[in-house]
Amino acid sequence: MAVTRSVAESATESAPGTSVVDVRNLRKTYPVKGGPEKVAVADVSFQVQRGEIFGILGPNGAGKTTTVECLAGLRRTDGGTVRLLGRDPQADPASVREDVGVQLQEAALHDRITVGEALDVFASFYERRADPAELMELLDLTEHRKVQFGKLSGGQKQRLSIALALVGKPQVAILDELTTGLDPAARRATWDLVERVRDSGVTILLVTHFMDEAERLCDRLVVIDRGTVVAQGTPTELTDSLGGDRGVRLRFADDAGRGRALDLLTALATRDDDVTGVTPAGGEIEVTGTRKVLFAVVRELAAADVVPDDVRTVTHTLEDVFVHVTGREYRADDDADDNENEEAA
Amino acid sequence: MNTGPLLTTETKVWLRDPAAVFFALVFPALLLVGLGLVIPDFRNPMEDPGLPWDSAPNVTVWLPTMLALAVATISLTTMPVQFATFREKGVLRRLATTPMPPRNLIGAHLVINVVALLVAASAAVVGGMTILDVPFAVNPLVVLLCFVLATTAMFSLGLLVAARADRASAASGIGMLIYFPSLLFSGVWVPIPVMPEWMAQIAKYTPIGAASQGMLAGWFGDDFPLTQVLVMAAWTAVLFPLGVKLFRWT
């Protein structure tokens, strides 16, 4: 388990107190009537540095939301320590309210309040305030200023929710399942927005069950499964940790070409150490090997003038990392655990 | 913490709900004046030699009931649904992440509801006096005392309903379940003076029945309604701490 070992190493990298967020051995359980208590978070540790987009990735029910709720002082922990900006939100939840903006999973406003009113009234809660008009501009909400919350689309609600998390000029923003329910265009727009917010100096803690979102946005991340951290690092570190295996997929116009290529490459695999495996996959051929596998394949086929229609390199994704460290398929709705939101009691 | 902008915004938003505004503000006055105008006997003079006024229409006995109705309507139908909605929609949880404590939102809405209640009660009194020629109370201070105690007792009851109902629909259901017997005990269906003795005795020990009877005594200048005042104070003393203690914020 190379990945989990690197977790332990990077956890000790930063001295306590230098991180914006410092979570150590967090544990949170919920009582269950007539049964053993339910462990929502068993053992989670991570540190976030200023200016990072830090991801907390895992299937639903993994304990992600509970973790950030403990961090924000919205829930009592059962063990471990949490520090936010050097303060202890468990001992004094009010001490972090001014500096932390939270975007919760579900819509949380009165249906009849307008966009402009919501921003103005939330701004009034804070000593330092962002300009609501500027935020509306940034989040593409200006034209919806007078629209009531209940009449907004899912994407507009989500953007308002982000605006409300930023209206107090926070140093840290916790964004929970930011793009759930958004269409692909709105998701990409939201990702761009998160990067712009980070560029303005806000440290971002991004809770998500979307692998692609974490891979695209996060500087570093932890992968949480069943209440424990199973992997930690930058997206590249995590995918590279799976080993040197590279893959190339080839597609051919006809069976004749494919048959010739298969023969050539199978022969190549017996004499070239950079090529370790050749397997027909559907109508294609998959070749695996070292970093040089692509060169070897191209050289061999070019010499014989066998021209594939399409060549794709197969890279590891965070999904592969999850499968590797848990031994299970990644499914957003993991039935190993109930949805973590229902425990709100 | 400056709660001003929160209170202003919440008031604006509150006024956008037509059904709540109608029932909270207008319903008691409309019922009093409407029925007073429709049923001829309501405007005929009372025939009771012991009256403190030279002449008063029959509908006079109904005015204190309407004031109690105003209290019951806001505290059992409007308020619990609002509070349960805040919880159900996550508004309280959302506020908990800001420097504004969620209890301030509840506080703001208690203020809004008290003001709404004063408007509703004033409308009923002014409407009754100007349109139906109902004479003013003989002991306004007794009426006021009973009105204030009715408000504290019934708001505490409403808070208790809101404290545990996990959904707005549940709060609405439980509120209605208490609201309709309350109408009976307050004399909406059977006016207090003609209420059967056994029913009046039960009503005396309910917060809304005691409110109605106490305000009637004040309006007509009867003896000080000591039992009713104590009953309402006792309900408040029991229900309010219970409502606060049991209130679920998430």
mmCIF file of C-alpha atoms in Angstrom, chain A residues 160 313 343:
data_model
loop_
_atom_site.group_PDB
_atom_site.id
_atom_site.type_symbol
_atom_site.label_atom_id
_atom_site.label_comp_id
_atom_site.label_asym_id
_atom_site.label_seq_id
_atom_site.Cartn_x
_atom_site.Cartn_y
_atom_site.Cartn_z
ATOM 1 C CA LEU A 160 -26.189 32.135 -4.797
ATOM 2 C CA THR A 313 -2.998 6.456 -24.241
ATOM 3 C CA GLU A 343 -27.891 11.351 10.957
#
